[in-house]
Coordinates of C-alpha atoms and ligand atoms in Angstrom, one line a residue:
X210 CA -3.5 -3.9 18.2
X211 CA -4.7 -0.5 19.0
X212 CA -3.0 2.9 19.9
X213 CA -4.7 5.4 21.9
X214 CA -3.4 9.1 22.8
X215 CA -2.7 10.1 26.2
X216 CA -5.1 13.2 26.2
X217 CA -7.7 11.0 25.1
X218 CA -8.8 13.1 22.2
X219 CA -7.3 12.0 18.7
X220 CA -8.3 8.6 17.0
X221 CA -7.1 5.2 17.8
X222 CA -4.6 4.3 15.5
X223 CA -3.4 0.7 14.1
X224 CA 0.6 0.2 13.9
X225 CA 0.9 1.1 10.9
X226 CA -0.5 4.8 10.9
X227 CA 0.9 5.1 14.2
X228 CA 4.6 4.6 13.0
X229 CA 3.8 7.5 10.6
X230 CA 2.6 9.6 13.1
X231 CA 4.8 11.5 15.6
X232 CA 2.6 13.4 18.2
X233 CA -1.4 12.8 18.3
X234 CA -3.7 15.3 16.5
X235 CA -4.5 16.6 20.2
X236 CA -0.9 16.9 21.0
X237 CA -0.8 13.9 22.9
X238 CA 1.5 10.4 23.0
X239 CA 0.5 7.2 21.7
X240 CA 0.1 3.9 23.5
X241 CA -1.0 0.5 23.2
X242 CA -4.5 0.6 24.0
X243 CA -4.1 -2.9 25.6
X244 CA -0.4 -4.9 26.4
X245 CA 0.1 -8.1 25.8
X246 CA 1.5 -10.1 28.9
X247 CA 3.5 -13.4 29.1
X248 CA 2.9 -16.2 32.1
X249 CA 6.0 -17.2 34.3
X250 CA 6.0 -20.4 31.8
X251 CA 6.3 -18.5 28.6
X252 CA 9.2 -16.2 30.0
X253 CA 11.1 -19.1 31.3
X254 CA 10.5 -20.4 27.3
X255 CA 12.7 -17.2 26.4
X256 CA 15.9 -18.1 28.3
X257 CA 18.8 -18.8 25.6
X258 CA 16.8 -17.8 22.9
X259 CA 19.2 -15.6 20.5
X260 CA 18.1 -12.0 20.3
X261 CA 16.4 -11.4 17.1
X262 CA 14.1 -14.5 18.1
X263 CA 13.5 -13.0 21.3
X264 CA 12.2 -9.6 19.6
X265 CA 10.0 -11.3 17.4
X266 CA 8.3 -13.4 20.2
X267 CA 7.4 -9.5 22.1
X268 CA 6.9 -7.5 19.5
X269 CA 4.5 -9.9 17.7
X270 CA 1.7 -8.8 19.3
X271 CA 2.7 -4.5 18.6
X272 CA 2.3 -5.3 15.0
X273 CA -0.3 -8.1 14.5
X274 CA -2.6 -7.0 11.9
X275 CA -0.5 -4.8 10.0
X276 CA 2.8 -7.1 9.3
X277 CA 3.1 -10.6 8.9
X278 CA 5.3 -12.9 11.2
X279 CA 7.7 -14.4 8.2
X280 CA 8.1 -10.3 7.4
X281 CA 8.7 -9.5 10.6
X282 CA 11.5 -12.3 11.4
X283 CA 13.2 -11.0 8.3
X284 CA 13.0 -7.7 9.1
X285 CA 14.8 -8.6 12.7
X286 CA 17.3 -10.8 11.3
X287 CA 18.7 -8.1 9.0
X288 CA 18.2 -5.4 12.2
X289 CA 20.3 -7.1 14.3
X290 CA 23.0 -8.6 11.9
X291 CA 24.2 -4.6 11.9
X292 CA 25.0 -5.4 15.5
X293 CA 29.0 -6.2 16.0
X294 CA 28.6 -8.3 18.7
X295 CA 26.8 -12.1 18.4
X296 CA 25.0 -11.7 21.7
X297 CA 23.5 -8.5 20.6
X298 CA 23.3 -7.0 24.0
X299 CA 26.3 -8.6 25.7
X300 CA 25.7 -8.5 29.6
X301 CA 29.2 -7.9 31.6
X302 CA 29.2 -8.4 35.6
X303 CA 31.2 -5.5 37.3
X304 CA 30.5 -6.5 40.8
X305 CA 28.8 -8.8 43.0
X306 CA 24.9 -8.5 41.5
X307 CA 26.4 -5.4 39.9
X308 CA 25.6 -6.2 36.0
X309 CA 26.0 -3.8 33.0
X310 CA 23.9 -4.4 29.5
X311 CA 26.6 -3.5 26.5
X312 CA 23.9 -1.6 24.3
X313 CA 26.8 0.4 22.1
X314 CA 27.6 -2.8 20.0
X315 CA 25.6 -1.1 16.7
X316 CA 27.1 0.8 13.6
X317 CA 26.8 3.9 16.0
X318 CA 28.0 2.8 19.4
X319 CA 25.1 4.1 21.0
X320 CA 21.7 2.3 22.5
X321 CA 19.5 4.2 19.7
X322 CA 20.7 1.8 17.1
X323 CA 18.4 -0.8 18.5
X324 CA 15.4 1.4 17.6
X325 CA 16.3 3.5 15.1
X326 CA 17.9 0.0 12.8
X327 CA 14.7 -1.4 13.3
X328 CA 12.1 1.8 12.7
X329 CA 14.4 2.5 9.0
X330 CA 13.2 -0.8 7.9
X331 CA 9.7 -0.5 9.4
X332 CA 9.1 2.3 7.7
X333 CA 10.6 1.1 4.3
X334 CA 8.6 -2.0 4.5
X335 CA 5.5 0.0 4.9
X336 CA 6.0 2.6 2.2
X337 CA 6.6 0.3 -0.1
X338 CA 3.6 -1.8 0.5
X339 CA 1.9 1.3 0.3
X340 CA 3.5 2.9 -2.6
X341 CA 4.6 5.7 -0.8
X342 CA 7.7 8.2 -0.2
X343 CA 8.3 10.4 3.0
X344 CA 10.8 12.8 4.4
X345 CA 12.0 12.2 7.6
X346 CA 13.0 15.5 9.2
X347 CA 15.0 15.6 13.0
X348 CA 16.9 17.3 15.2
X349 CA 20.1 16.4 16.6
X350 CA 22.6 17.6 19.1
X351 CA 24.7 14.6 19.1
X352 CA 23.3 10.6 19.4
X353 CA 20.0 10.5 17.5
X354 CA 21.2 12.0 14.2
X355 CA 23.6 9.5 13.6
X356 CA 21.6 6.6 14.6
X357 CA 18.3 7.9 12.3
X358 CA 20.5 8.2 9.1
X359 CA 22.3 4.8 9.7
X360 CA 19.2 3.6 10.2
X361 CA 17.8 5.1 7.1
X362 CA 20.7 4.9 5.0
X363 CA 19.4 1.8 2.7
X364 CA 15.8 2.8 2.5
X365 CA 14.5 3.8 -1.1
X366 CA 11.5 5.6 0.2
X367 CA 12.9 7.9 2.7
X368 CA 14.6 11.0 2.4
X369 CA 15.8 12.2 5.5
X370 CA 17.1 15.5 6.5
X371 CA 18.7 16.0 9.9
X372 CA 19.4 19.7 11.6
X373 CA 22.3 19.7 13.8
X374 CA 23.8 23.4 15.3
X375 CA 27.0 24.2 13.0
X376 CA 29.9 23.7 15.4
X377 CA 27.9 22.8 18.5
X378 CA 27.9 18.8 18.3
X379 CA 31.4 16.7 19.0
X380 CA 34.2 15.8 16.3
X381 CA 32.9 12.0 16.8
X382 CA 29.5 12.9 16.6
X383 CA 29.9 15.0 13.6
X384 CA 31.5 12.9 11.6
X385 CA 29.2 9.7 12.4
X386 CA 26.7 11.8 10.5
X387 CA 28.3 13.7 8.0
X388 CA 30.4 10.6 6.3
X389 CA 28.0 8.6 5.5
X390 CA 26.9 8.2 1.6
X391 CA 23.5 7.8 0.6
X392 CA 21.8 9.8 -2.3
X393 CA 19.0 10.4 0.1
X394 CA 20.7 11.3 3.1
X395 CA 20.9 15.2 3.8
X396 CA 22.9 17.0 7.2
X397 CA 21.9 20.4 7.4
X398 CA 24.6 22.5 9.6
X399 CA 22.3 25.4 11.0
X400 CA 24.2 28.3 12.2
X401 CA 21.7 28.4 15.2
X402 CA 21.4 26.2 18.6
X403 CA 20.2 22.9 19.3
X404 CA 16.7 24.9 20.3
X405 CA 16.6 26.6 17.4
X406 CA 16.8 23.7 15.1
X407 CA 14.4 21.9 17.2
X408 CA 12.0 24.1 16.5
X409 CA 12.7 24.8 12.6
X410 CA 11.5 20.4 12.9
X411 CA 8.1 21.6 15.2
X412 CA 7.2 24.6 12.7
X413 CA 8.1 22.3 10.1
X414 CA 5.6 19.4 11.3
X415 CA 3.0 22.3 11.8
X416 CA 2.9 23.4 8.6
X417 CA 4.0 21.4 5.8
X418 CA 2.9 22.9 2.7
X419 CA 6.8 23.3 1.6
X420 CA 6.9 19.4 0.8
X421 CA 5.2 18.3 -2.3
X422 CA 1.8 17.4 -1.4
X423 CA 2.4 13.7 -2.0
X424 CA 5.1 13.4 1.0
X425 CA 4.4 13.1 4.5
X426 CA 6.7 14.4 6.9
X427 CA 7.5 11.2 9.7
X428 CA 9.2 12.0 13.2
X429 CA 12.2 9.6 14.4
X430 CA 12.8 12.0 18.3
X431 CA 12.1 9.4 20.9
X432 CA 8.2 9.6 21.2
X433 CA 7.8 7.6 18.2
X434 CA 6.3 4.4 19.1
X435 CA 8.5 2.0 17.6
X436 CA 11.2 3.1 19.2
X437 CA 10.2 2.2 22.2
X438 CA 8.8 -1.0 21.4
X439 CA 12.3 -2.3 20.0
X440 CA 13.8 -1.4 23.3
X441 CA 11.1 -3.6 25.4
X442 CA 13.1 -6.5 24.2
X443 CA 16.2 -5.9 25.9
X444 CA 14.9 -5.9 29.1
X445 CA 13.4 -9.3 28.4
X446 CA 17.3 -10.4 27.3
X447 CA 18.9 -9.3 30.3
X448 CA 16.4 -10.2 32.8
X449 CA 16.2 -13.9 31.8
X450 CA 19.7 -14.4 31.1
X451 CA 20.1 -13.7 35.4
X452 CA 17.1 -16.1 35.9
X453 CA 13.7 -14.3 35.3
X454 CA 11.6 -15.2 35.9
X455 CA 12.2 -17.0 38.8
X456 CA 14.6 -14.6 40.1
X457 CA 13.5 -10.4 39.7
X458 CA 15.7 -8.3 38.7
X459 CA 16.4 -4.3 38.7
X460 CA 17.6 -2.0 36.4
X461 CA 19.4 1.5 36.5
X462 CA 18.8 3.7 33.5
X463 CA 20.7 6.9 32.5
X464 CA 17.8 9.0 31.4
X465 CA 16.8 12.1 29.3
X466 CA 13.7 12.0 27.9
X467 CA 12.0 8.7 29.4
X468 CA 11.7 6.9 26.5
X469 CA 14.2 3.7 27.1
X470 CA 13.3 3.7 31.2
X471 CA 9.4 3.8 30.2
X472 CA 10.5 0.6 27.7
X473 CA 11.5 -1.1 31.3
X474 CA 8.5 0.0 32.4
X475 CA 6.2 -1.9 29.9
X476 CA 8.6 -4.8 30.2
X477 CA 7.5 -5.3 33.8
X478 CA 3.7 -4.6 32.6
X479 CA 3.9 -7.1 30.6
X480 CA 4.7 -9.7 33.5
X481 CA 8.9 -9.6 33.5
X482 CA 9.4 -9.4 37.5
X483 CA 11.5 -6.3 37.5
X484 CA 12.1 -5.4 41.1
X485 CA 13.1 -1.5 40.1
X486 CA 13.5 1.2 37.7
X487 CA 16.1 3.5 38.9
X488 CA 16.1 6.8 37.0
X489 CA 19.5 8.1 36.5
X490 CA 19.8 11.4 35.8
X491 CA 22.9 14.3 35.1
X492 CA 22.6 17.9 36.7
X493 CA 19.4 18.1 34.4
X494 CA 17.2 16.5 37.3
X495 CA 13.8 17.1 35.9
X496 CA 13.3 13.7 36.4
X497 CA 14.4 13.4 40.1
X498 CA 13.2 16.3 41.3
X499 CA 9.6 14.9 40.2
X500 CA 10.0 11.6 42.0
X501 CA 11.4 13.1 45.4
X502 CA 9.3 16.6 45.2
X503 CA 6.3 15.6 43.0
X504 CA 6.7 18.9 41.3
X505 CA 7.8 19.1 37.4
X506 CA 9.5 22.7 36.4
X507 CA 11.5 23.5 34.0
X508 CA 15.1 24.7 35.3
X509 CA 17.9 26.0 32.8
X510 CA 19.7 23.8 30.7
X511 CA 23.2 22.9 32.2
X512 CA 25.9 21.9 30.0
X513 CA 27.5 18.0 31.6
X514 CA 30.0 15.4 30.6
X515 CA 26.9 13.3 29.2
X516 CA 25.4 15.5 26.5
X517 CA 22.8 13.0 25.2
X518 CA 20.8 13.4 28.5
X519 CA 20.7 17.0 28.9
X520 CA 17.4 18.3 28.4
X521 CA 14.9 20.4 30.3
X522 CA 11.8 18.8 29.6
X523 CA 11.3 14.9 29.7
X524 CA 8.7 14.3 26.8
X525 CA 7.9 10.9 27.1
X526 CA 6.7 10.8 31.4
X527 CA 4.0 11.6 30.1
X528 CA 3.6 8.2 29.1
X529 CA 3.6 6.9 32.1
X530 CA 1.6 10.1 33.7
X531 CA -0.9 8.5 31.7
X532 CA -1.4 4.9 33.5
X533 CA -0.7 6.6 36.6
X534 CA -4.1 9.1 36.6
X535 CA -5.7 5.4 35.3
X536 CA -5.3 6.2 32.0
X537 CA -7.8 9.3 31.9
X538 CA -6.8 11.3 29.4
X539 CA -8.5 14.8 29.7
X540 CA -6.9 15.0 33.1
X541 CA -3.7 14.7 31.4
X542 CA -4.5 17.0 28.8
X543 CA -4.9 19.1 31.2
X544 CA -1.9 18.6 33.2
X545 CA 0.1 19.1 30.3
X546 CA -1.5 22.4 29.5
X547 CA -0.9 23.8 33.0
X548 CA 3.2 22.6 32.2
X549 CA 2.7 25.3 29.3
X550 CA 3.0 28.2 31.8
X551 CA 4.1 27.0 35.1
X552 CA 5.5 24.6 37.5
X553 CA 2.7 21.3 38.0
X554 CA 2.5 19.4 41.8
X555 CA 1.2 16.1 40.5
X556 CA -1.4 13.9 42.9
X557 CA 0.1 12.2 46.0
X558 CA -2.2 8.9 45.0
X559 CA 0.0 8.8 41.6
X560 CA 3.1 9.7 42.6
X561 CA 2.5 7.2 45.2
X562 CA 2.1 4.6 42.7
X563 CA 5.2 5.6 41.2
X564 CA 7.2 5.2 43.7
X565 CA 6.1 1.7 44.6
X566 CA 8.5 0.8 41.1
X567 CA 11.1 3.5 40.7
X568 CA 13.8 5.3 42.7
X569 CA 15.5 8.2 41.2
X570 CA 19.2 9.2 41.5
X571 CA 20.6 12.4 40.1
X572 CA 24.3 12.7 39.7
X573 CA 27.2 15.3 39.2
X574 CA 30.0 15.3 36.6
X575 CA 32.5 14.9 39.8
X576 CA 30.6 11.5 40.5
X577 CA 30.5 10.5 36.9
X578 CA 34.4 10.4 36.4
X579 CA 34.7 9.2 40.3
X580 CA 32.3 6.2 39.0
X581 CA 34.1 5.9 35.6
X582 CA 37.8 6.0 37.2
X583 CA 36.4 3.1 40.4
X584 CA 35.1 1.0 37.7
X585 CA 38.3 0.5 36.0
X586 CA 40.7 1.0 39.0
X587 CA 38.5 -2.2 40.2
X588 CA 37.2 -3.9 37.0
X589 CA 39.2 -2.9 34.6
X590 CA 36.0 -2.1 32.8
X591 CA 35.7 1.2 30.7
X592 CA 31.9 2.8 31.9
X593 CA 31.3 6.2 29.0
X594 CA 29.7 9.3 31.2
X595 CA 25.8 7.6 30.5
X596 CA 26.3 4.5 31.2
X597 CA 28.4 5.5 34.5
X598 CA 25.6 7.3 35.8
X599 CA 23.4 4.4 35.9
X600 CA 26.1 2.5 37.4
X601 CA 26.9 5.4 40.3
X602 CA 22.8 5.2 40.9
X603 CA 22.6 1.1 41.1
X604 CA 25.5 1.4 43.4
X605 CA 23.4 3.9 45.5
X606 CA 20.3 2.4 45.4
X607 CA 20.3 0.6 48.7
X608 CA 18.7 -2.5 47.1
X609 CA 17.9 -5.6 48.6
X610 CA 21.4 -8.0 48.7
X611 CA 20.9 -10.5 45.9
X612 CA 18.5 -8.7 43.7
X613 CA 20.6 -8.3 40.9
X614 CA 21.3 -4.8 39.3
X615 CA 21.8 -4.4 35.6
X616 CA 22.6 -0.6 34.8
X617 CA 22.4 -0.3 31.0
X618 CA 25.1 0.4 28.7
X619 CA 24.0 3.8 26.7
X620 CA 27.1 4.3 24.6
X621 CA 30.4 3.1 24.0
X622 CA 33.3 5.8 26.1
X623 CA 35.0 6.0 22.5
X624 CA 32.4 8.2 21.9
X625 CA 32.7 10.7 24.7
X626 CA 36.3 11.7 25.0
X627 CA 36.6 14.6 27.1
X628 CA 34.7 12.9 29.8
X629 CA 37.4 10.2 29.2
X630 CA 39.9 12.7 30.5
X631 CA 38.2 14.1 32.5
X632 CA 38.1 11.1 34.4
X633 CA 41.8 10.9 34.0
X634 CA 41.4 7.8 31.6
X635 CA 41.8 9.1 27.6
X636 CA 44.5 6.8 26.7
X637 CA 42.5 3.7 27.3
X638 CA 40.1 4.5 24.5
X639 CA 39.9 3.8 20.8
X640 CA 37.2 3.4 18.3
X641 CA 36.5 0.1 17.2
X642 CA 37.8 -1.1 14.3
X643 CA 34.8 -0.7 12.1
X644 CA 35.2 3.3 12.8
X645 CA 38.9 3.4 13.3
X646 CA 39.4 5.2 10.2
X647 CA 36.7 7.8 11.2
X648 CA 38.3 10.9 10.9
X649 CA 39.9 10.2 7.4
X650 CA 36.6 9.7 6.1
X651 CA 35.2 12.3 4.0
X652 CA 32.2 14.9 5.1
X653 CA 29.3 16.2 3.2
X654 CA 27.0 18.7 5.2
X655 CA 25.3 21.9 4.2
X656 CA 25.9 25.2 6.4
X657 CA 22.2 27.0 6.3
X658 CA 21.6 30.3 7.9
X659 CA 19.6 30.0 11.1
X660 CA 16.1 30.6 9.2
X661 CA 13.0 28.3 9.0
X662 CA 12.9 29.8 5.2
X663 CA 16.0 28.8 3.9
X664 CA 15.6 25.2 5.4
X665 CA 12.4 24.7 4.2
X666 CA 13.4 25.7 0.5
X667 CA 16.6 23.4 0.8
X668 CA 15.0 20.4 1.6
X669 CA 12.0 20.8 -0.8
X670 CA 14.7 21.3 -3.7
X671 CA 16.3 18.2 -2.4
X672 CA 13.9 15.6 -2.4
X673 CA 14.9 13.0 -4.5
X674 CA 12.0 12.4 -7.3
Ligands
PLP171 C1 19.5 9.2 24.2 C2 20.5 8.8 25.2 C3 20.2 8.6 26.5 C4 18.8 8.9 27.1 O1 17.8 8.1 26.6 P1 16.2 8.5 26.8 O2 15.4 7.5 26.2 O3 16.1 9.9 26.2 O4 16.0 8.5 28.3 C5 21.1 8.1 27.4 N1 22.4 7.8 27.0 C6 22.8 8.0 25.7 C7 24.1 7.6 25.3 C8 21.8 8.4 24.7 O5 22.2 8.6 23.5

């Protein structure tokens, strides 16, 4: 298998380079150059299957070539046995053909464990193979931090330093970071925002003569390729569990930055009969305001009950920009570079095509904890702000009676407790038992100045040899 980058300028890559690669040399995306597809006979061969068995049989074919199928059944076995939950991704019913993917089940409680498990081990796998160390450098204000050093925690040729804005990220979200033990795991408190240590990471990856030259520097944010290869599967997992592929299904996503609704995307690609993608968004509409307007702008950031999906630009559309100007990549180069300095009115032919697959709702705080008290008043089922948002958009979708809905699950409500009480509803929620003892656990962090300098020089003295 063979990547290509959207702007059609950088080399095709195998899987291998490509999961040590974040963004192309021409600043582009990579893809698959070519998907593989299933028949209706081989997805009806999926139903009961348990889940690591399932991810084998679709990701196969992403890493053919560069890892062998015994490796890679290993490697999904131990994955998934992090998960606290047999089924994996448990699916609940909240309503007639109203259905909600538990994706929260992971040492995190949030839907990145399913990538960011997997992408540690990839990558340790790899580098040993190839007798070779990297640092793994990231961002966080909240979800991905966590879920990178879990996921990294156990691998002997990572180090991995993560940024997060000193007394900007949640109690919970903190500590999920900050308490867990690992000679090689490193969280850097900057006394900055989330921007500014976002782009301490992008300076960082432009310029990396403050690593010893025998390190590369690998990218875990959500437009590395692996991650959203592990998440193809669990569209697979739902949609056959409710009768795919005889019956199509839909599927409601609470989204930021694109990556786990373009997975849904490829899913259907690769012949799963998925009815729709709806793209559920927060008061950060980027997203929606491109589907109903055609236009893409930034706006301000706004601060909502569902933190993980505020962001102003949606980095991974451009994924999907990509098959919908038939895959040409100098027009989207050159749509992106237009985005640099203003506002971009994609074509009517390709937002046409869009909008033969997704719908796009964008919804309040108000509606969040309406959606998050209605489910429990009538379910007695706990939704956390994300994963309510896909629910209040599948429940506004005006779908066909009797397609079934499946709104994914993003993170568990322990996680998000002011939107708990905010929705009148913060007695009904403890952490599981695995992280009851959370807040007695002890912290290690390092406060740094808000100066590219002083990062730089930390984490090059703290590379373990
Ligand atoms: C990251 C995250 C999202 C958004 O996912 P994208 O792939 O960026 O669209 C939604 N919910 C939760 C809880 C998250 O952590």
């Amino acid at each position: 298998m063979k990547y290509i980058s959207t702007r059609g300028n950088a080399p095709a890559l195998n899987f291998e380079q490509v999961l040590l690669t974040g963004l192309a040399s021409d600043g582009g995306l990579y893809v698959p150059e070519t998907l593989p597809t299933f028949s209706a006979q081989e997805i009806a061969s999926m139903a009961g299957l348990e889940y690591p068995e399932l991810a084998r049989r679709i990701i196969t074919p992403f890493v053919a070539g560069c890892i062998p199928d015994e490796d890679l059944a290993v490697i999904l076995e131990q994955t998934y046995a992090e998960f606290r939950h047999t089924a994996i991704a448990p699916l609940v019913q909240v309503g007639a053909n109203q259905w909600v993917l538990e994706l929260f089940h992971g040492p995190t409680l949030a839907f990145k464990d399913f990538a960011l498990q997997l992408l540690g081990r990839l990558l340790d796998y790899v580098l040993e193979r190839r007798h070779q160390k990297v640092v793994i450098m990231g961002a966080t204000s909240g979800d991905t931090g966590s879920a990178a050093i879990e996921g990294c925690r156990h691998c002997d040729n990572i180090d991995i330093f993560i940024l997060h804005p000193h007394n900007r990220v949640s109690d919970v979200q903190r500590k999920q970071m900050t308490s867990v033990e690992g000679d090689n795991i490193h969280n850097l408190a900057v006394e900055g925002n989330f921007d500014d240590c976002q782009a301490m990471v992008k300076a960082s990856f432009g310029d990396k003569h403050f690593l010893p030259q025998d390190r590369g520097l690998v990218a875990v944010n959500s437009i590395n390729w692996a991650r959203i290869m592990a998440q193809i599967v669990y569209y697979f997992y739902a949609a056959v569990a409710l009768g795919a592929p005889h019956r199509p299904v839909a599927f409601s996503v609470p989204t930021g930055n694109f990556g786990d609704i373009f997975a849904g995307y490829l899913a259907r690609q690769m012949g799963l009969p998925v009815e729709q993608l709806i793209i559920a968004t927060n008061r950060n509409d980027v997203l929606h305001r491109v589907m109903t307007e055609s236009t893409y702008g930034r706006q301000p950031l706004a601060h909502t009950l569902s933190p993980s999906m505020d962001i102003t630009v949606s980095s991974n559309f451009e994924r999907l920009l990509f098959d919908l100007y038939g895959r040409k990549g100098a027009a989207i180069a050159d749509l992106m570079n237009q985005l640099e300095s203003h506002d971009v009115r994609f074509s009517d032919a390709a937002m046409a095509e869009a909008r033969k697959l997704f719908s796009s709702h964008c919804v309040s705080d108000a509606q969040t904890c309406e959606q998050i008290a209605s489910i429990w008043r009538d379910s007695e089922y706990l939704l956390d702000p994300h994963s309510a948002i896909g629910v209040h958009a599948a429940l506004n979708a005006g779908l066909a009676s009797g397609v079934p809905v499946v709104s994914l699950a993003t993170a568990h409500p322990a996680k998000f407790p002011e939107a708990m009480a905010a929705a009148g509803l913060n007695d009904a929620v403890a952490l599981p038992p695995h992280l009851a003892d959370l807040f007695d656990r002890p912290e290690r962090f390092e406060v740094l100045p808000n100066d590219l300098t002083a990062v730089q020089a930390f984490i090059s003295a703290n590379i373990n040899a």
